[in-house]
Amino acid sequence: MRLYYSPTSPYVRKVMMVLHETGQLDQVDLITAGGTPYETAARPASSNPLGKVPALERPDGPALYDSRVITRYLDARGKGGLYPEGEALWDALTLEATADGILDAALLMVYEGRLRPEDKHVPEFVEAQWVKIDRALSALEERWMAHLQGPFGIGQIAVLAALGYLDLRHAARGWRAAHPGLSAWFDAQATRPSFAATAP
């Protein structure tokens, strides 16, 4: 298998954590892919027509893309048990979607600052993205702590990747102060080998 990736992408980090957790890292060749939303030529357009990472080329079918598709495939392939069965699956998928929504908003904030000319920045747009993030963090703190403290799976992986990205790109926002329970959980999980090994 070949994985097109960027070491700073939080979506890639989710995939890398699943590779570590399922013992499949040595079965994947890592291919660095770069670019921006404006410059997609350097991205894996032949494997993902959207020109985004991660994209996984596999020997038994067309390339897979979107981190949620790749992680589910790798978990099934490696029999990792990161996706629970029965009713618990819907909680895990919702938790993963919440974490990915945090990442979507956090990336839009980065793009606004890096890709638009300074005289075209829209502060209200950036603040609106942070409101979404803060609301999602509050939901994790108030509704999801019991799940996060349960058996380790895809929900925890996604939340770790999201919080790690907030620390990397938006630490000045101080998300931890308003969400002490979530912060304590994150710090306790940060030593997990799959998370530590995938730090950007």
mmCIF file with all atom_site columns, C-alpha atoms in Angstrom:
data_model
loop_
_atom_site.group_PDB
_atom_site.id
_atom_site.type_symbol
_atom_site.label_atom_id
_atom_site.label_alt_id
_atom_site.label_comp_id
_atom_site.label_asym_id
_atom_site.label_entity_id
_atom_site.label_seq_id
_atom_site.pdbx_PDB_ins_code
_atom_site.Cartn_x
_atom_site.Cartn_y
_atom_site.Cartn_z
_atom_site.occupancy
_atom_site.B_iso_or_equiv
_atom_site.pdbx_formal_charge
_atom_site.auth_seq_id
_atom_site.auth_comp_id
_atom_site.auth_asym_id
_atom_site.auth_atom_id
_atom_site.pdbx_PDB_model_num
ATOM 1   C CA . MET A 1 1   ? 0.000   0.000  0.000  1.00 0.00 ? 1   MET A CA 1
ATOM 2   C CA . ARG A 1 2   ? 1.048   3.609  -0.530 1.00 0.00 ? 2   ARG A CA 1
ATOM 3   C CA . LEU A 1 3   ? -0.166  6.486  1.615  1.00 0.00 ? 3   LEU A CA 1
ATOM 4   C CA . TYR A 1 4   ? 0.055   10.040 0.298  1.00 0.00 ? 4   TYR A CA 1
ATOM 5   C CA . TYR A 1 5   ? 0.496   12.185 3.342  1.00 0.00 ? 5   TYR A CA 1
ATOM 6   C CA . SER A 1 6   ? 1.700   15.394 4.947  1.00 0.00 ? 6   SER A CA 1
ATOM 7   C CA . PRO A 1 7   ? 3.244   15.067 8.419  1.00 0.00 ? 7   PRO A CA 1
ATOM 8   C CA . THR A 1 8   ? 1.426   18.169 9.704  1.00 0.00 ? 8   THR A CA 1
ATOM 9   C CA . SER A 1 9   ? -2.033  17.144 8.478  1.00 0.00 ? 9   SER A CA 1
ATOM 10  C CA . PRO A 1 10  ? -4.257  16.183 11.419 1.00 0.00 ? 10  PRO A CA 1
ATOM 11  C CA . TYR A 1 11  ? -6.341  13.990 9.102  1.00 0.00 ? 11  TYR A CA 1
ATOM 12  C CA . VAL A 1 12  ? -3.182  12.126 8.154  1.00 0.00 ? 12  VAL A CA 1
ATOM 13  C CA . ARG A 1 13  ? -2.344  11.828 11.843 1.00 0.00 ? 13  ARG A CA 1
ATOM 14  C CA . LYS A 1 14  ? -5.591  9.916  12.399 1.00 0.00 ? 14  LYS A CA 1
ATOM 15  C CA . VAL A 1 15  ? -4.593  7.455  9.675  1.00 0.00 ? 15  VAL A CA 1
ATOM 16  C CA . MET A 1 16  ? -1.063  7.129  11.014 1.00 0.00 ? 16  MET A CA 1
ATOM 17  C CA . MET A 1 17  ? -2.382  6.431  14.502 1.00 0.00 ? 17  MET A CA 1
ATOM 18  C CA . VAL A 1 18  ? -4.598  3.662  13.131 1.00 0.00 ? 18  VAL A CA 1
ATOM 19  C CA . LEU A 1 19  ? -1.603  2.173  11.306 1.00 0.00 ? 19  LEU A CA 1
ATOM 20  C CA . HIS A 1 20  ? 0.310   2.139  14.593 1.00 0.00 ? 20  HIS A CA 1
ATOM 21  C CA . GLU A 1 21  ? -2.607  0.782  16.607 1.00 0.00 ? 21  GLU A CA 1
ATOM 22  C CA . THR A 1 22  ? -3.273  -2.044 14.124 1.00 0.00 ? 22  THR A CA 1
ATOM 23  C CA . GLY A 1 23  ? 0.371   -2.952 13.488 1.00 0.00 ? 23  GLY A CA 1
ATOM 24  C CA . GLN A 1 24  ? 0.307   -2.153 9.774  1.00 0.00 ? 24  GLN A CA 1
ATOM 25  C CA . LEU A 1 25  ? 2.822   0.686  9.559  1.00 0.00 ? 25  LEU A CA 1
ATOM 26  C CA . ASP A 1 26  ? 5.461   -1.528 7.946  1.00 0.00 ? 26  ASP A CA 1
ATOM 27  C CA . GLN A 1 27  ? 3.002   -2.457 5.191  1.00 0.00 ? 27  GLN A CA 1
ATOM 28  C CA . VAL A 1 28  ? 2.645   1.104  3.880  1.00 0.00 ? 28  VAL A CA 1
ATOM 29  C CA . ASP A 1 29  ? 5.023   3.244  1.838  1.00 0.00 ? 29  ASP A CA 1
ATOM 30  C CA . LEU A 1 30  ? 4.694   6.891  2.833  1.00 0.00 ? 30  LEU A CA 1
ATOM 31  C CA . ILE A 1 31  ? 4.717   9.382  -0.038 1.00 0.00 ? 31  ILE A CA 1
ATOM 32  C CA . THR A 1 32  ? 5.008   13.049 0.909  1.00 0.00 ? 32  THR A CA 1
ATOM 33  C CA . ALA A 1 33  ? 2.465   15.248 -0.866 1.00 0.00 ? 33  ALA A CA 1
ATOM 34  C CA . GLY A 1 34  ? 2.222   19.004 -0.516 1.00 0.00 ? 34  GLY A CA 1
ATOM 35  C CA . GLY A 1 35  ? 0.347   21.943 -1.904 1.00 0.00 ? 35  GLY A CA 1
ATOM 36  C CA . THR A 1 36  ? -2.435  24.237 -0.752 1.00 0.00 ? 36  THR A CA 1
ATOM 37  C CA . PRO A 1 37  ? -6.120  24.579 -1.668 1.00 0.00 ? 37  PRO A CA 1
ATOM 38  C CA . TYR A 1 38  ? -4.906  26.986 -4.391 1.00 0.00 ? 38  TYR A CA 1
ATOM 39  C CA . GLU A 1 39  ? -2.034  24.775 -5.594 1.00 0.00 ? 39  GLU A CA 1
ATOM 40  C CA . THR A 1 40  ? -3.201  21.212 -5.984 1.00 0.00 ? 40  THR A CA 1
ATOM 41  C CA . ALA A 1 41  ? -0.659  20.040 -8.585 1.00 0.00 ? 41  ALA A CA 1
ATOM 42  C CA . ALA A 1 42  ? 1.685   18.704 -5.899 1.00 0.00 ? 42  ALA A CA 1
ATOM 43  C CA . ARG A 1 43  ? -1.110  16.773 -4.247 1.00 0.00 ? 43  ARG A CA 1
ATOM 44  C CA . PRO A 1 44  ? -2.122  13.190 -5.163 1.00 0.00 ? 44  PRO A CA 1
ATOM 45  C CA . ALA A 1 45  ? -4.634  14.104 -7.871 1.00 0.00 ? 45  ALA A CA 1
ATOM 46  C CA . SER A 1 46  ? -4.088  10.779 -9.630 1.00 0.00 ? 46  SER A CA 1
ATOM 47  C CA . SER A 1 47  ? -5.215  8.927  -6.490 1.00 0.00 ? 47  SER A CA 1
ATOM 48  C CA . ASN A 1 48  ? -7.708  11.467 -5.179 1.00 0.00 ? 48  ASN A CA 1
ATOM 49  C CA . PRO A 1 49  ? -9.438  13.697 -7.735 1.00 0.00 ? 49  PRO A CA 1
ATOM 50  C CA . LEU A 1 50  ? -10.045 16.212 -4.936 1.00 0.00 ? 50  LEU A CA 1
ATOM 51  C CA . GLY A 1 51  ? -6.277  16.600 -4.618 1.00 0.00 ? 51  GLY A CA 1
ATOM 52  C CA . LYS A 1 52  ? -6.221  16.150 -0.840 1.00 0.00 ? 52  LYS A CA 1
ATOM 53  C CA . VAL A 1 53  ? -4.308  14.055 1.647  1.00 0.00 ? 53  VAL A CA 1
ATOM 54  C CA . PRO A 1 54  ? -4.540  11.445 2.949  1.00 0.00 ? 54  PRO A CA 1
ATOM 55  C CA . ALA A 1 55  ? -5.037  9.125  -0.008 1.00 0.00 ? 55  ALA A CA 1
ATOM 56  C CA . LEU A 1 56  ? -4.316  5.405  0.207  1.00 0.00 ? 56  LEU A CA 1
ATOM 57  C CA . GLU A 1 57  ? -3.440  3.286  -2.814 1.00 0.00 ? 57  GLU A CA 1
ATOM 58  C CA . ARG A 1 58  ? -4.231  -0.359 -2.124 1.00 0.00 ? 58  ARG A CA 1
ATOM 59  C CA . PRO A 1 59  ? -3.465  -3.489 -4.126 1.00 0.00 ? 59  PRO A CA 1
ATOM 60  C CA . ASP A 1 60  ? -7.036  -4.811 -4.193 1.00 0.00 ? 60  ASP A CA 1
ATOM 61  C CA . GLY A 1 61  ? -9.036  -1.870 -5.511 1.00 0.00 ? 61  GLY A CA 1
ATOM 62  C CA . PRO A 1 62  ? -9.088  1.831  -6.354 1.00 0.00 ? 62  PRO A CA 1
ATOM 63  C CA . ALA A 1 63  ? -7.415  4.353  -4.076 1.00 0.00 ? 63  ALA A CA 1
ATOM 64  C CA . LEU A 1 64  ? -9.275  5.373  -0.946 1.00 0.00 ? 64  LEU A CA 1
ATOM 65  C CA . TYR A 1 65  ? -9.550  8.939  0.299  1.00 0.00 ? 65  TYR A CA 1
ATOM 66  C CA . ASP A 1 66  ? -11.041 10.907 3.152  1.00 0.00 ? 66  ASP A CA 1
ATOM 67  C CA . SER A 1 67  ? -9.514  9.954  6.466  1.00 0.00 ? 67  SER A CA 1
ATOM 68  C CA . ARG A 1 68  ? -12.751 8.411  7.756  1.00 0.00 ? 68  ARG A CA 1
ATOM 69  C CA . VAL A 1 69  ? -12.844 5.970  4.833  1.00 0.00 ? 69  VAL A CA 1
ATOM 70  C CA . ILE A 1 70  ? -9.158  5.086  5.145  1.00 0.00 ? 70  ILE A CA 1
ATOM 71  C CA . THR A 1 71  ? -9.249  4.530  8.907  1.00 0.00 ? 71  THR A CA 1
ATOM 72  C CA . ARG A 1 72  ? -12.260 2.238  8.632  1.00 0.00 ? 72  ARG A CA 1
ATOM 73  C CA . TYR A 1 73  ? -10.600 0.251  5.846  1.00 0.00 ? 73  TYR A CA 1
ATOM 74  C CA . LEU A 1 74  ? -7.334  -0.104 7.756  1.00 0.00 ? 74  LEU A CA 1
ATOM 75  C CA . ASP A 1 75  ? -9.114  -1.127 10.932 1.00 0.00 ? 75  ASP A CA 1
ATOM 76  C CA . ALA A 1 76  ? -11.093 -3.802 9.076  1.00 0.00 ? 76  ALA A CA 1
ATOM 77  C CA . ARG A 1 77  ? -7.955  -4.981 7.259  1.00 0.00 ? 77  ARG A CA 1
ATOM 78  C CA . GLY A 1 78  ? -5.903  -5.147 10.437 1.00 0.00 ? 78  GLY A CA 1
ATOM 79  C CA . LYS A 1 79  ? -8.743  -6.456 12.622 1.00 0.00 ? 79  LYS A CA 1
ATOM 80  C CA . GLY A 1 80  ? -7.976  -3.680 15.099 1.00 0.00 ? 80  GLY A CA 1
ATOM 81  C CA . GLY A 1 81  ? -11.399 -3.420 16.699 1.00 0.00 ? 81  GLY A CA 1
ATOM 82  C CA . LEU A 1 82  ? -11.223 0.387  16.752 1.00 0.00 ? 82  LEU A CA 1
ATOM 83  C CA . TYR A 1 83  ? -14.820 0.623  15.501 1.00 0.00 ? 83  TYR A CA 1
ATOM 84  C CA . PRO A 1 84  ? -17.200 -0.953 18.029 1.00 0.00 ? 84  PRO A CA 1
ATOM 85  C CA . GLU A 1 85  ? -20.140 -3.128 17.062 1.00 0.00 ? 85  GLU A CA 1
ATOM 86  C CA . GLY A 1 86  ? -23.834 -2.582 17.700 1.00 0.00 ? 86  GLY A CA 1
ATOM 87  C CA . GLU A 1 87  ? -25.268 0.642  19.049 1.00 0.00 ? 87  GLU A CA 1
ATOM 88  C CA . ALA A 1 88  ? -21.865 1.809  20.311 1.00 0.00 ? 88  ALA A CA 1
ATOM 89  C CA . LEU A 1 89  ? -20.774 2.293  16.689 1.00 0.00 ? 89  LEU A CA 1
ATOM 90  C CA . TRP A 1 90  ? -23.046 5.315  16.257 1.00 0.00 ? 90  TRP A CA 1
ATOM 91  C CA . ASP A 1 91  ? -21.527 7.041  19.277 1.00 0.00 ? 91  ASP A CA 1
ATOM 92  C CA . ALA A 1 92  ? -18.018 6.368  17.970 1.00 0.00 ? 92  ALA A CA 1
ATOM 93  C CA . LEU A 1 93  ? -18.853 7.705  14.503 1.00 0.00 ? 93  LEU A CA 1
ATOM 94  C CA . THR A 1 94  ? -20.528 10.810 15.947 1.00 0.00 ? 94  THR A CA 1
ATOM 95  C CA . LEU A 1 95  ? -17.515 11.466 18.128 1.00 0.00 ? 95  LEU A CA 1
ATOM 96  C CA . GLU A 1 96  ? -15.242 11.092 15.104 1.00 0.00 ? 96  GLU A CA 1
ATOM 97  C CA . ALA A 1 97  ? -17.448 13.475 13.106 1.00 0.00 ? 97  ALA A CA 1
ATOM 98  C CA . THR A 1 98  ? -17.320 16.029 15.935 1.00 0.00 ? 98  THR A CA 1
ATOM 99  C CA . ALA A 1 99  ? -13.537 15.860 16.020 1.00 0.00 ? 99  ALA A CA 1
ATOM 100 C CA . ASP A 1 100 ? -13.310 16.173 12.236 1.00 0.00 ? 100 ASP A CA 1
ATOM 101 C CA . GLY A 1 101 ? -15.623 19.193 12.388 1.00 0.00 ? 101 GLY A CA 1
ATOM 102 C CA . ILE A 1 102 ? -13.208 20.815 14.841 1.00 0.00 ? 102 ILE A CA 1
ATOM 103 C CA . LEU A 1 103 ? -10.418 20.174 12.354 1.00 0.00 ? 103 LEU A CA 1
ATOM 104 C CA . ASP A 1 104 ? -12.416 21.562 9.437  1.00 0.00 ? 104 ASP A CA 1
ATOM 105 C CA . ALA A 1 105 ? -12.993 24.839 11.281 1.00 0.00 ? 105 ALA A CA 1
ATOM 106 C CA . ALA A 1 106 ? -9.425  25.020 12.606 1.00 0.00 ? 106 ALA A CA 1
ATOM 107 C CA . LEU A 1 107 ? -8.007  24.576 9.102  1.00 0.00 ? 107 LEU A CA 1
ATOM 108 C CA . LEU A 1 108 ? -10.256 27.277 7.689  1.00 0.00 ? 108 LEU A CA 1
ATOM 109 C CA . MET A 1 109 ? -8.834  29.634 10.319 1.00 0.00 ? 109 MET A CA 1
ATOM 110 C CA . VAL A 1 110 ? -5.301  28.743 9.222  1.00 0.00 ? 110 VAL A CA 1
ATOM 111 C CA . TYR A 1 111 ? -6.137  29.178 5.548  1.00 0.00 ? 111 TYR A CA 1
ATOM 112 C CA . GLU A 1 112 ? -7.706  32.567 6.180  1.00 0.00 ? 112 GLU A CA 1
ATOM 113 C CA . GLY A 1 113 ? -4.495  33.792 7.782  1.00 0.00 ? 113 GLY A CA 1
ATOM 114 C CA . ARG A 1 114 ? -2.037  32.185 5.385  1.00 0.00 ? 114 ARG A CA 1
ATOM 115 C CA . LEU A 1 115 ? -3.657  32.189 1.973  1.00 0.00 ? 115 LEU A CA 1
ATOM 116 C CA . ARG A 1 116 ? -5.669  35.392 1.747  1.00 0.00 ? 116 ARG A CA 1
ATOM 117 C CA . PRO A 1 117 ? -3.922  38.727 1.301  1.00 0.00 ? 117 PRO A CA 1
ATOM 118 C CA . GLU A 1 118 ? -3.884  40.604 4.593  1.00 0.00 ? 118 GLU A CA 1
ATOM 119 C CA . ASP A 1 119 ? -6.205  43.333 3.333  1.00 0.00 ? 119 ASP A CA 1
ATOM 120 C CA . LYS A 1 120 ? -8.801  40.666 2.507  1.00 0.00 ? 120 LYS A CA 1
ATOM 121 C CA . HIS A 1 121 ? -8.814  38.898 5.881  1.00 0.00 ? 121 HIS A CA 1
ATOM 122 C CA . VAL A 1 122 ? -12.284 38.578 7.393  1.00 0.00 ? 122 VAL A CA 1
ATOM 123 C CA . PRO A 1 123 ? -11.933 38.504 11.193 1.00 0.00 ? 123 PRO A CA 1
ATOM 124 C CA . GLU A 1 124 ? -15.625 37.740 11.620 1.00 0.00 ? 124 GLU A CA 1
ATOM 125 C CA . PHE A 1 125 ? -15.174 34.563 9.567  1.00 0.00 ? 125 PHE A CA 1
ATOM 126 C CA . VAL A 1 126 ? -12.266 33.444 11.756 1.00 0.00 ? 126 VAL A CA 1
ATOM 127 C CA . GLU A 1 127 ? -14.212 34.120 14.946 1.00 0.00 ? 127 GLU A CA 1
ATOM 128 C CA . ALA A 1 128 ? -17.208 32.214 13.602 1.00 0.00 ? 128 ALA A CA 1
ATOM 129 C CA . GLN A 1 129 ? -14.977 29.180 13.071 1.00 0.00 ? 129 GLN A CA 1
ATOM 130 C CA . TRP A 1 130 ? -13.686 29.447 16.617 1.00 0.00 ? 130 TRP A CA 1
ATOM 131 C CA . VAL A 1 131 ? -17.247 29.591 17.954 1.00 0.00 ? 131 VAL A CA 1
ATOM 132 C CA . LYS A 1 132 ? -17.884 26.235 16.254 1.00 0.00 ? 132 LYS A CA 1
ATOM 133 C CA . ILE A 1 133 ? -14.722 24.783 17.758 1.00 0.00 ? 133 ILE A CA 1
ATOM 134 C CA . ASP A 1 134 ? -15.494 26.073 21.236 1.00 0.00 ? 134 ASP A CA 1
ATOM 135 C CA . ARG A 1 135 ? -19.043 24.735 21.033 1.00 0.00 ? 135 ARG A CA 1
ATOM 136 C CA . ALA A 1 136 ? -17.733 21.308 19.983 1.00 0.00 ? 136 ALA A CA 1
ATOM 137 C CA . LEU A 1 137 ? -15.157 21.307 22.787 1.00 0.00 ? 137 LEU A CA 1
ATOM 138 C CA . SER A 1 138 ? -17.913 22.099 25.270 1.00 0.00 ? 138 SER A CA 1
ATOM 139 C CA . ALA A 1 139 ? -19.967 19.199 23.903 1.00 0.00 ? 139 ALA A CA 1
ATOM 140 C CA . LEU A 1 140 ? -16.999 16.870 24.365 1.00 0.00 ? 140 LEU A CA 1
ATOM 141 C CA . GLU A 1 141 ? -16.519 18.117 27.917 1.00 0.00 ? 141 GLU A CA 1
ATOM 142 C CA . GLU A 1 142 ? -20.193 17.922 28.883 1.00 0.00 ? 142 GLU A CA 1
ATOM 143 C CA . ARG A 1 143 ? -21.480 14.886 26.975 1.00 0.00 ? 143 ARG A CA 1
ATOM 144 C CA . TRP A 1 144 ? -18.654 12.680 25.808 1.00 0.00 ? 144 TRP A CA 1
ATOM 145 C CA . MET A 1 145 ? -16.168 12.272 28.673 1.00 0.00 ? 145 MET A CA 1
ATOM 146 C CA . ALA A 1 146 ? -17.569 8.865  29.696 1.00 0.00 ? 146 ALA A CA 1
ATOM 147 C CA . HIS A 1 147 ? -17.106 7.634  26.126 1.00 0.00 ? 147 HIS A CA 1
ATOM 148 C CA . LEU A 1 148 ? -13.609 9.107  25.884 1.00 0.00 ? 148 LEU A CA 1
ATOM 149 C CA . GLN A 1 149 ? -12.623 7.365  29.104 1.00 0.00 ? 149 GLN A CA 1
ATOM 150 C CA . GLY A 1 150 ? -13.967 4.038  27.822 1.00 0.00 ? 150 GLY A CA 1
ATOM 151 C CA . PRO A 1 151 ? -12.343 1.492  25.483 1.00 0.00 ? 151 PRO A CA 1
ATOM 152 C CA . PHE A 1 152 ? -9.855  3.126  23.120 1.00 0.00 ? 152 PHE A CA 1
ATOM 153 C CA . GLY A 1 153 ? -11.106 3.414  19.562 1.00 0.00 ? 153 GLY A CA 1
ATOM 154 C CA . ILE A 1 154 ? -11.643 5.672  16.591 1.00 0.00 ? 154 ILE A CA 1
ATOM 155 C CA . GLY A 1 155 ? -13.476 8.347  18.591 1.00 0.00 ? 155 GLY A CA 1
ATOM 156 C CA . GLN A 1 156 ? -10.508 8.815  20.900 1.00 0.00 ? 156 GLN A CA 1
ATOM 157 C CA . ILE A 1 157 ? -8.072  8.782  17.976 1.00 0.00 ? 157 ILE A CA 1
ATOM 158 C CA . ALA A 1 158 ? -10.027 11.516 16.185 1.00 0.00 ? 158 ALA A CA 1
ATOM 159 C CA . VAL A 1 159 ? -10.317 13.695 19.293 1.00 0.00 ? 159 VAL A CA 1
ATOM 160 C CA . LEU A 1 160 ? -6.601  13.322 20.056 1.00 0.00 ? 160 LEU A CA 1
ATOM 161 C CA . ALA A 1 161 ? -5.754  14.416 16.509 1.00 0.00 ? 161 ALA A CA 1
ATOM 162 C CA . ALA A 1 162 ? -8.099  17.401 16.772 1.00 0.00 ? 162 ALA A CA 1
ATOM 163 C CA . LEU A 1 163 ? -6.811  18.590 20.146 1.00 0.00 ? 163 LEU A CA 1
ATOM 164 C CA . GLY A 1 164 ? -3.227  18.068 19.051 1.00 0.00 ? 164 GLY A CA 1
ATOM 165 C CA . TYR A 1 165 ? -3.882  20.292 16.047 1.00 0.00 ? 165 TYR A CA 1
ATOM 166 C CA . LEU A 1 166 ? -5.408  22.990 18.238 1.00 0.00 ? 166 LEU A CA 1
ATOM 167 C CA . ASP A 1 167 ? -2.246  22.925 20.351 1.00 0.00 ? 167 ASP A CA 1
ATOM 168 C CA . LEU A 1 168 ? -0.110  23.110 17.203 1.00 0.00 ? 168 LEU A CA 1
ATOM 169 C CA . ARG A 1 169 ? -1.909  25.919 15.357 1.00 0.00 ? 169 ARG A CA 1
ATOM 170 C CA . HIS A 1 170 ? -4.188  27.698 17.838 1.00 0.00 ? 170 HIS A CA 1
ATOM 171 C CA . ALA A 1 171 ? -2.556  27.362 21.246 1.00 0.00 ? 171 ALA A CA 1
ATOM 172 C CA . ALA A 1 172 ? -2.930  31.115 21.834 1.00 0.00 ? 172 ALA A CA 1
ATOM 173 C CA . ARG A 1 173 ? -6.707  30.623 21.937 1.00 0.00 ? 173 ARG A CA 1
ATOM 174 C CA . GLY A 1 174 ? -6.293  28.809 25.254 1.00 0.00 ? 174 GLY A CA 1
ATOM 175 C CA . TRP A 1 175 ? -8.864  26.070 24.690 1.00 0.00 ? 175 TRP A CA 1
ATOM 176 C CA . ARG A 1 176 ? -7.670  24.203 27.789 1.00 0.00 ? 176 ARG A CA 1
ATOM 177 C CA . ALA A 1 177 ? -8.711  26.829 30.345 1.00 0.00 ? 177 ALA A CA 1
ATOM 178 C CA . ALA A 1 178 ? -12.412 26.543 29.502 1.00 0.00 ? 178 ALA A CA 1
ATOM 179 C CA . HIS A 1 179 ? -12.343 22.747 29.189 1.00 0.00 ? 179 HIS A CA 1
ATOM 180 C CA . PRO A 1 180 ? -10.271 21.385 32.090 1.00 0.00 ? 180 PRO A CA 1
ATOM 181 C CA . GLY A 1 181 ? -11.715 17.878 32.008 1.00 0.00 ? 181 GLY A CA 1
ATOM 182 C CA . LEU A 1 182 ? -10.985 17.499 28.314 1.00 0.00 ? 182 LEU A CA 1
ATOM 183 C CA . SER A 1 183 ? -7.520  18.986 28.816 1.00 0.00 ? 183 SER A CA 1
ATOM 184 C CA . ALA A 1 184 ? -6.726  16.508 31.592 1.00 0.00 ? 184 ALA A CA 1
ATOM 185 C CA . TRP A 1 185 ? -7.939  13.598 29.451 1.00 0.00 ? 185 TRP A CA 1
ATOM 186 C CA . PHE A 1 186 ? -5.803  14.798 26.539 1.00 0.00 ? 186 PHE A CA 1
ATOM 187 C CA . ASP A 1 187 ? -2.688  15.097 28.681 1.00 0.00 ? 187 ASP A CA 1
ATOM 188 C CA . ALA A 1 188 ? -3.211  11.599 30.065 1.00 0.00 ? 188 ALA A CA 1
ATOM 189 C CA . GLN A 1 189 ? -3.576  10.171 26.551 1.00 0.00 ? 189 GLN A CA 1
ATOM 190 C CA . ALA A 1 190 ? -0.719  12.150 24.986 1.00 0.00 ? 190 ALA A CA 1
ATOM 191 C CA . THR A 1 191 ? 1.823   9.544  26.074 1.00 0.00 ? 191 THR A CA 1
ATOM 192 C CA . ARG A 1 192 ? 0.084   6.796  24.117 1.00 0.00 ? 192 ARG A CA 1
ATOM 193 C CA . PRO A 1 193 ? 2.714   5.420  21.687 1.00 0.00 ? 193 PRO A CA 1
ATOM 194 C CA . SER A 1 194 ? 0.574   5.892  18.565 1.00 0.00 ? 194 SER A CA 1
ATOM 195 C CA . PHE A 1 195 ? -0.014  9.551  19.432 1.00 0.00 ? 195 PHE A CA 1
ATOM 196 C CA . ALA A 1 196 ? 3.531   10.322 20.516 1.00 0.00 ? 196 ALA A CA 1
ATOM 197 C CA . ALA A 1 197 ? 4.986   8.672  17.402 1.00 0.00 ? 197 ALA A CA 1
ATOM 198 C CA . THR A 1 198 ? 2.830   10.758 15.038 1.00 0.00 ? 198 THR A CA 1
ATOM 199 C CA . ALA A 1 199 ? 3.598   14.214 16.416 1.00 0.00 ? 199 ALA A CA 1
ATOM 200 C CA . PRO A 1 200 ? 4.179   16.661 13.551 1.00 0.00 ? 200 PRO A CA 1
#
